[in-house]
Tab-separated table of C-alpha atoms in Angstrom:
chain	number	residue	atom	x	y	z
O	1	MET	CA	-13.509	-21.206	18.000
O	2	ALA	CA	-11.006	-20.353	15.398
O	3	ILE	CA	-9.876	-16.545	14.386
O	4	VAL	CA	-10.057	-16.610	10.431
O	5	TYR	CA	-8.427	-12.894	10.340
O	6	GLN	CA	-7.416	-10.234	13.096
O	7	LYS	CA	-4.724	-7.718	12.739
O	8	SER	CA	-1.702	-8.025	11.950
O	9	ALA	CA	1.081	-8.721	14.498
O	10	GLY	CA	3.059	-6.937	12.555
O	11	LEU	CA	0.800	-3.254	13.464
O	12	THR	CA	1.658	-1.528	16.394
O	13	ASP	CA	-1.808	-0.800	18.306
O	14	LYS	CA	-1.136	2.648	16.961
O	15	GLU	CA	-4.227	4.288	15.454
O	16	LEU	CA	-3.892	5.571	12.147
O	17	HIS	CA	-4.305	9.160	11.373
O	18	TYR	CA	-5.004	7.993	7.520
O	19	CYS	CA	-8.025	9.775	6.100
O	20	PRO	CA	-10.890	7.783	5.542
O	21	GLY	CA	-10.728	5.074	2.920
O	22	CYS	CA	-6.672	5.481	2.496
O	23	ASN	CA	-5.277	3.195	1.083
O	24	HIS	CA	-1.834	3.155	2.906
O	25	GLY	CA	-3.976	1.730	5.437
O	26	ILE	CA	-4.729	-1.774	3.645
O	27	ILE	CA	-0.499	-1.797	2.003
O	28	HIS	CA	0.606	-1.564	5.529
O	29	LYS	CA	-1.246	-4.670	6.625
O	30	LEU	CA	-0.326	-6.589	3.028
O	31	VAL	CA	3.623	-5.757	3.934
O	32	ALA	CA	2.823	-6.478	8.141
O	33	GLU	CA	1.179	-9.372	7.319
O	34	VAL	CA	4.354	-10.513	4.351
O	35	MET	CA	6.506	-10.006	7.760
O	36	ASP	CA	4.722	-11.776	9.915
O	37	GLU	CA	4.147	-14.507	7.190
O	38	LEU	CA	7.664	-15.183	6.328
O	39	GLY	CA	9.225	-14.574	9.743
O	40	ILE	CA	11.238	-11.784	9.757
O	41	LEU	CA	9.659	-9.170	12.091
O	42	ASP	CA	12.243	-9.410	14.532
O	43	THR	CA	14.804	-8.916	11.554
O	44	THR	CA	13.816	-6.663	9.222
O	45	ILE	CA	14.697	-3.098	9.406
O	46	GLY	CA	12.003	-0.162	6.670
O	47	VAL	CA	13.122	3.076	5.521
O	48	CYS	CA	9.901	5.757	5.728
O	49	PRO	CA	9.765	8.582	3.148
O	50	VAL	CA	9.067	12.042	3.655
O	51	GLY	CA	4.755	12.084	2.951
O	52	CYS	CA	1.886	10.931	4.116
O	53	SER	CA	3.149	8.188	4.904
O	54	VAL	CA	6.230	9.652	7.116
O	55	PHE	CA	4.258	8.873	10.101
O	56	ALA	CA	4.778	4.349	8.776
O	57	TYR	CA	7.290	3.702	11.438
O	58	ASN	CA	4.975	4.036	14.144
O	59	TYR	CA	2.692	1.569	12.792
O	60	PHE	CA	5.074	-1.258	11.519
O	61	ASN	CA	5.464	-3.485	14.098
O	62	CYS	CA	9.742	-3.364	12.813
O	63	ASP	CA	12.963	-1.054	13.376
O	64	MET	CA	11.922	1.547	11.280
O	65	GLN	CA	14.114	5.174	10.702
O	66	GLU	CA	13.119	7.459	9.603
O	67	ALA	CA	14.651	9.238	5.466
O	68	ALA	CA	15.033	13.059	4.209
O	69	HIS	CA	12.338	13.456	1.384
O	70	GLY	CA	13.352	11.651	-1.167
O	71	ARG	CA	15.946	10.026	0.277
O	72	ALA	CA	14.612	5.962	1.276
O	73	PRO	CA	16.370	4.189	-1.111
O	74	ALA	CA	19.823	6.106	0.114
O	75	VAL	CA	19.516	5.822	3.907
O	76	ALA	CA	18.330	1.953	3.051
O	77	THR	CA	21.343	1.573	1.196
O	78	GLY	CA	23.692	2.049	3.749
O	79	ILE	CA	21.246	0.051	5.893
O	80	LYS	CA	21.523	-2.744	4.277
O	81	ARG	CA	25.145	-2.814	3.574
O	82	THR	CA	25.592	-2.743	6.872
O	83	HIS	CA	23.500	-5.295	8.269
O	84	PRO	CA	23.650	-7.249	5.214
O	85	ASN	CA	21.881	-10.217	6.758
O	86	SER	CA	18.928	-7.543	7.921
O	87	PRO	CA	15.498	-7.547	5.617
O	88	VAL	CA	15.552	-4.172	4.320
O	89	PHE	CA	12.045	-2.208	2.518
O	90	THR	CA	11.448	1.583	1.822
O	91	TYR	CA	7.804	2.349	2.261
O	92	GLN	CA	7.122	5.587	-0.461
O	93	GLY	CA	4.814	7.585	-2.467
O	94	ASP	CA	5.141	8.583	-5.643
O	95	GLY	CA	5.469	12.720	-4.674
O	96	ASP	CA	8.530	11.173	-2.263
O	97	LEU	CA	9.574	8.265	-4.650
O	98	ALA	CA	8.826	9.746	-8.674
O	99	SER	CA	9.979	13.246	-7.604
O	100	ILE	CA	12.537	14.742	-5.473
O	101	GLY	CA	13.146	11.397	-4.678
O	102	CYS	CA	14.227	10.013	-8.451
O	103	ALA	CA	17.859	9.813	-9.061
O	104	GLU	CA	17.839	7.516	-5.735
O	105	ILE	CA	15.670	6.048	-5.917
O	106	THR	CA	16.684	4.959	-10.850
O	107	HIS	CA	20.511	4.356	-7.909
O	108	ALA	CA	20.055	2.057	-5.707
O	109	ALA	CA	18.259	-0.379	-8.427
O	110	MET	CA	21.277	0.670	-11.670
O	111	ARG	CA	23.422	-0.738	-8.178
O	112	GLY	CA	21.091	-3.260	-7.551
O	113	GLU	CA	20.264	-3.291	-4.298
O	114	LYS	CA	19.615	-5.770	-2.535
O	115	PHE	CA	16.966	-3.947	-0.705
O	116	THR	CA	12.847	-3.581	-1.243
O	117	THR	CA	10.722	-1.115	-2.579
O	118	ILE	CA	6.522	-0.463	-1.689
O	119	PHE	CA	5.815	2.384	-3.607
O	120	VAL	CA	2.348	3.820	-3.334
O	121	ASN	CA	0.707	5.192	-6.556
O	122	ASN	CA	-1.996	7.811	-5.907
O	123	ALA	CA	-1.556	10.139	-8.916
O	124	ILE	CA	-1.071	13.098	-6.340
O	125	TYR	CA	1.134	14.831	-3.919
O	126	GLY	CA	-1.474	13.931	-0.646
O	127	MET	CA	0.160	15.577	2.458
O	128	THR	CA	0.886	18.750	1.066
O	129	GLY	CA	-3.151	19.231	-0.374
O	130	GLY	CA	-3.018	17.683	-3.657
O	131	GLN	CA	-1.005	19.217	-6.337
O	132	MET	CA	-0.385	17.709	-9.046
O	133	ALA	CA	2.559	14.850	-9.395
O	134	PRO	CA	4.809	13.409	-11.636
O	135	THR	CA	1.976	10.915	-12.014
O	136	THR	CA	-0.838	12.419	-12.542
O	137	LEU	CA	-3.119	11.741	-14.848
O	138	ILE	CA	-3.654	13.289	-18.437
O	139	GLY	CA	-6.698	15.743	-17.784
O	140	GLN	CA	-6.646	14.705	-13.962
O	141	LYS	CA	-7.534	18.419	-11.733
O	142	ALA	CA	-5.608	18.737	-8.620
O	143	THR	CA	-4.282	22.060	-6.727
O	144	THR	CA	-2.006	22.986	-9.661
O	145	CYS	CA	-3.498	22.770	-12.749
O	146	PRO	CA	-6.524	23.191	-11.449
O	147	LEU	CA	-7.931	22.649	-14.842
O	148	GLY	CA	-6.753	19.161	-15.357
O	149	ARG	CA	-2.687	18.490	-16.358
O	150	THR	CA	-1.575	19.010	-20.250
O	151	LYS	CA	0.773	17.233	-21.415
O	152	GLU	CA	2.055	20.343	-23.928
O	153	GLN	CA	2.897	21.769	-19.899
O	154	ALA	CA	4.026	18.882	-17.251
O	155	GLY	CA	4.416	15.695	-19.668
O	156	MET	CA	3.730	12.096	-19.571
O	157	PRO	CA	3.144	11.211	-16.607
O	158	ILE	CA	5.384	8.666	-14.872
O	159	ARG	CA	5.735	5.297	-15.624
O	160	MET	CA	8.835	3.664	-12.353
O	161	ALA	CA	7.259	-0.155	-12.331
O	162	GLU	CA	8.491	0.146	-16.178
O	163	MET	CA	11.289	2.749	-16.116
O	164	LEU	CA	12.756	0.965	-13.149
O	165	SER	CA	12.845	-2.370	-15.515
O	166	THR	CA	14.931	-1.241	-18.133
O	167	LEU	CA	17.717	-1.709	-15.341
O	168	ASP	CA	19.970	-4.455	-15.032
O	169	GLY	CA	19.707	-4.248	-11.375
O	170	CYS	CA	15.993	-3.774	-10.614
O	171	VAL	CA	15.472	-7.924	-10.365
O	172	TYR	CA	11.549	-7.934	-9.677
O	173	ALA	CA	9.009	-5.805	-10.572
O	174	GLU	CA	4.920	-5.300	-9.789
O	175	ARG	CA	2.262	-2.591	-10.270
O	176	VAL	CA	-1.035	-4.227	-8.770
O	177	CYS	CA	-3.606	-2.741	-6.584
O	178	VAL	CA	-6.304	-2.998	-3.258
O	179	THR	CA	-9.238	-2.453	-4.862
O	180	ASP	CA	-11.402	-6.048	-3.550
O	181	ILE	CA	-10.245	-8.835	-1.677
O	182	PRO	CA	-8.594	-11.057	-5.814
O	183	HIS	CA	-6.192	-7.484	-6.051
O	184	LEU	CA	-5.783	-7.592	-2.744
O	185	ASN	CA	-4.471	-11.176	-2.449
O	186	LYS	CA	-2.532	-10.627	-6.231
O	187	ALA	CA	-0.253	-7.453	-4.327
O	188	LYS	CA	-0.416	-9.342	-1.275
O	189	ALA	CA	1.475	-12.575	-3.319
O	190	ALA	CA	3.143	-9.416	-4.593
O	191	ILE	CA	5.128	-7.768	-2.150
O	192	LYS	CA	5.778	-12.111	-0.246
O	193	LYS	CA	7.700	-12.331	-4.047
O	194	ALA	CA	9.397	-9.413	-3.251
O	195	PHE	CA	10.535	-10.293	0.119
O	196	GLN	CA	11.476	-13.797	-0.659
O	197	LYS	CA	14.000	-12.383	-3.412
O	198	GLN	CA	15.113	-9.970	-1.756
O	199	LEU	CA	16.398	-12.773	1.407
O	200	ALA	CA	17.714	-15.109	-1.653
O	201	GLY	CA	19.856	-12.083	-2.188
O	202	GLU	CA	19.355	-11.313	-5.933
O	203	GLY	CA	18.618	-7.106	-6.322
O	204	PHE	CA	16.602	-5.117	-6.508
O	205	THR	CA	13.180	-5.602	-5.997
O	206	PHE	CA	10.172	-3.240	-7.075
O	207	VAL	CA	6.197	-3.279	-5.073
O	208	GLU	CA	4.206	-0.907	-7.431
O	209	VAL	CA	1.004	-0.216	-5.390
O	210	LEU	CA	-2.013	1.730	-6.616
O	211	SER	CA	-3.608	3.683	-3.744
O	212	THR	CA	-6.586	6.393	-3.943
O	213	CYS	CA	-6.577	9.284	-2.156
O	214	PRO	CA	-10.324	10.092	-1.288
O	215	THR	CA	-10.106	13.526	0.068
O	216	ASN	CA	-7.626	15.090	-2.478
O	217	TRP	CA	-9.881	13.913	-5.762
O	218	GLY	CA	-12.431	14.729	-3.978
O	219	MET	CA	-14.264	11.581	-3.993
O	220	THR	CA	-15.607	9.301	-1.403
O	221	PRO	CA	-13.878	6.530	-1.325
O	222	LEU	CA	-15.908	4.032	-2.766
O	223	LYS	CA	-16.701	6.577	-6.313
O	224	ALA	CA	-12.264	6.632	-5.369
O	225	LYS	CA	-11.891	3.029	-6.014
O	226	GLU	CA	-13.720	3.487	-9.652
O	227	TRP	CA	-12.342	6.252	-10.893
O	228	LEU	CA	-8.976	4.111	-10.394
O	229	THR	CA	-9.978	1.494	-11.739
O	230	ASP	CA	-11.048	2.875	-14.711
O	231	ASN	CA	-8.693	5.630	-15.224
O	232	MET	CA	-5.872	4.712	-13.603
O	233	ILE	CA	-5.076	1.111	-14.177
O	234	PRO	CA	-6.044	1.322	-18.137
O	235	TYR	CA	-2.617	4.393	-17.769
O	236	TYR	CA	-0.905	2.444	-15.501
O	237	PRO	CA	-1.372	-1.814	-16.698
O	238	LEU	CA	-1.672	-4.132	-13.815
O	239	GLY	CA	0.582	-7.386	-13.911
O	240	CYS	CA	3.906	-8.268	-14.028
O	241	ILE	CA	6.263	-6.117	-15.344
O	242	LYS	CA	10.058	-8.068	-14.689
O	243	ASP	CA	10.807	-11.429	-12.521
O	244	ILE	CA	14.184	-12.271	-13.953
O	245	ASP	CA	16.209	-15.245	-11.479
O	246	ALA	CA	19.591	-14.721	-9.531
O	247	PRO	CA	22.483	-13.891	-12.202
O	248	LYS	CA	23.867	-17.214	-12.355
O	249	ALA	CA	27.711	-17.919	-12.758
O	250	GLU	CA	29.327	-17.109	-15.651
O	251	VAL	CA	30.243	-20.436	-17.345
O	252	LYS	CA	34.410	-19.830	-18.737
H	1	MET	CA	-21.602	-22.554	10.456
H	2	THR	CA	-21.675	-19.734	13.207
H	3	ALA	CA	-19.394	-16.499	12.596
H	4	LYS	CA	-18.580	-13.604	15.133
H	5	VAL	CA	-17.424	-10.518	13.187
H	6	THR	CA	-15.557	-7.609	15.956
H	7	PHE	CA	-15.771	-3.900	15.214
H	8	ASN	CA	-13.879	-2.650	17.463
H	9	SER	CA	-16.075	0.407	16.522
H	10	ASP	CA	-14.158	3.485	18.255
H	11	ARG	CA	-11.375	3.034	15.287
H	12	CYS	CA	-14.112	3.583	13.099
H	13	LYS	CA	-14.033	5.742	9.362
H	14	GLY	CA	-17.162	4.812	8.474
H	15	CYS	CA	-14.811	4.070	4.587
H	16	GLU	CA	-17.547	1.918	3.498
H	17	LEU	CA	-14.971	-0.234	1.699
H	18	CYS	CA	-15.883	-3.558	4.244
H	19	VAL	CA	-19.369	-3.004	2.987
H	20	SER	CA	-18.271	-2.856	-1.178
H	21	VAL	CA	-16.901	-6.519	-0.420
H	22	CYS	CA	-19.033	-8.674	1.474
H	23	PRO	CA	-20.581	-11.676	-1.155
H	24	LYS	CA	-23.947	-10.777	1.301
H	25	HIS	CA	-24.086	-7.505	1.372
H	26	ILE	CA	-24.571	-7.875	5.793
H	27	VAL	CA	-22.185	-5.248	6.374
H	28	ALA	CA	-24.428	-1.688	6.838
H	29	ILE	CA	-23.535	1.847	7.478
H	30	ASP	CA	-25.207	2.178	11.800
H	31	GLN	CA	-26.925	5.286	11.369
H	32	GLU	CA	-27.805	5.018	13.976
H	33	THR	CA	-24.695	5.629	15.927
H	34	ILE	CA	-21.780	7.916	16.295
H	35	ASN	CA	-18.450	6.982	17.616
H	36	ARG	CA	-15.308	8.312	19.076
H	37	LYS	CA	-14.029	10.179	16.202
H	38	GLY	CA	-17.879	11.447	15.018
H	39	TYR	CA	-18.422	8.513	12.307
H	40	HIS	CA	-20.929	6.255	11.466
H	41	PRO	CA	-19.040	3.404	12.277
H	42	ALA	CA	-19.721	0.119	10.211
H	43	HIS	CA	-21.531	-3.388	11.872
H	44	VAL	CA	-23.619	-6.494	10.736
H	45	VAL	CA	-26.616	-6.610	10.228
H	46	ASP	CA	-27.446	-10.313	9.860
H	47	ILE	CA	-24.574	-12.224	11.420
H	48	SER	CA	-27.083	-15.398	10.997
H	49	GLN	CA	-25.373	-15.612	6.879
H	50	CYS	CA	-22.039	-14.334	7.649
H	51	ILE	CA	-20.459	-17.341	5.785
H	52	ALA	CA	-16.615	-16.124	7.692
H	53	CYS	CA	-15.619	-15.081	4.912
H	54	ALA	CA	-13.123	-12.418	6.122
H	55	SER	CA	-13.065	-9.908	3.142
H	56	CYS	CA	-14.140	-6.968	5.174
H	57	ALA	CA	-12.085	-7.313	7.641
H	58	LYS	CA	-8.907	-7.320	4.828
H	59	ILE	CA	-9.947	-4.402	3.483
H	60	CYS	CA	-10.080	-2.339	5.910
H	61	PRO	CA	-7.610	0.326	5.697
H	62	ASP	CA	-7.362	0.727	9.683
H	63	SER	CA	-7.073	-2.853	10.364
H	64	ILE	CA	-10.304	-2.902	12.572
H	65	ILE	CA	-13.003	-6.240	12.399
H	66	THR	CA	-11.967	-9.198	13.767
H	67	VAL	CA	-13.136	-12.287	12.133
H	68	GLU	CA	-13.907	-15.867	13.955
H	69	LYS	CA	-15.698	-19.059	13.305
H	70	PHE	CA	-17.186	-21.546	15.515
């Protein structure tokens, strides 16, 4: 008898509070599996956001720290600089990272802080009840734009992975999704690569994971998966946006 | 191949993601049962066809599925 798959050692036994079909659970376990496979569960320090994943510190089986809303990259900067040998990651949603915490993430990337950010983009504010986020798509309905987001009023949605990839301190940026097994495998590979580049001390690494929010999108989990594929991927294209090797010492 | 798929049914939220990724279409929602949380949990209908690919377990957001093969 051989175990083909079981719950990752990187997750605690705590029951997840997420809604049925929420992709947070899948993304949690990919991060947990990567930490387990790299053998860094004992040394990793994670930083939690505010939002749906605010209780992530209960679920990851490594040291965790909660941060004020949007400030996870600032807290992670402090942790990484005082514990340079510990792998550090932040786990943030789009309300946290792309809205209130846009300055923190941008400057952390600019400084090339050597931690990994897992950015969960579900195009809406989940915990607060489905308000428009900076990542909400044009035409997408939310409680604060009941007729759909318009470009005239709210501008175009922000593509964080592309934006951060313009900064020299960011060495790796990739966008993935977890709607089916092939995409899930790619997402896990991207998260693993981000951690490996961090462990090699190369710089700031960023993985954006497109996620569904069945509850606030008002769909079943399966319908939400289809909606993500049909609407989000055309605007937020999947794939590696930036992957540069460690800066070489200058030849004089 | 003999496979064994174990569901921690009390934690299932009936989201059907496992149903949607099973290549053999043998995972289904058990409409006859209601679990502790009040959902109809997922189960395997015909274990003899299972190829132990663990797709259901990999996508389960609540990590309630364990797959073994003999």
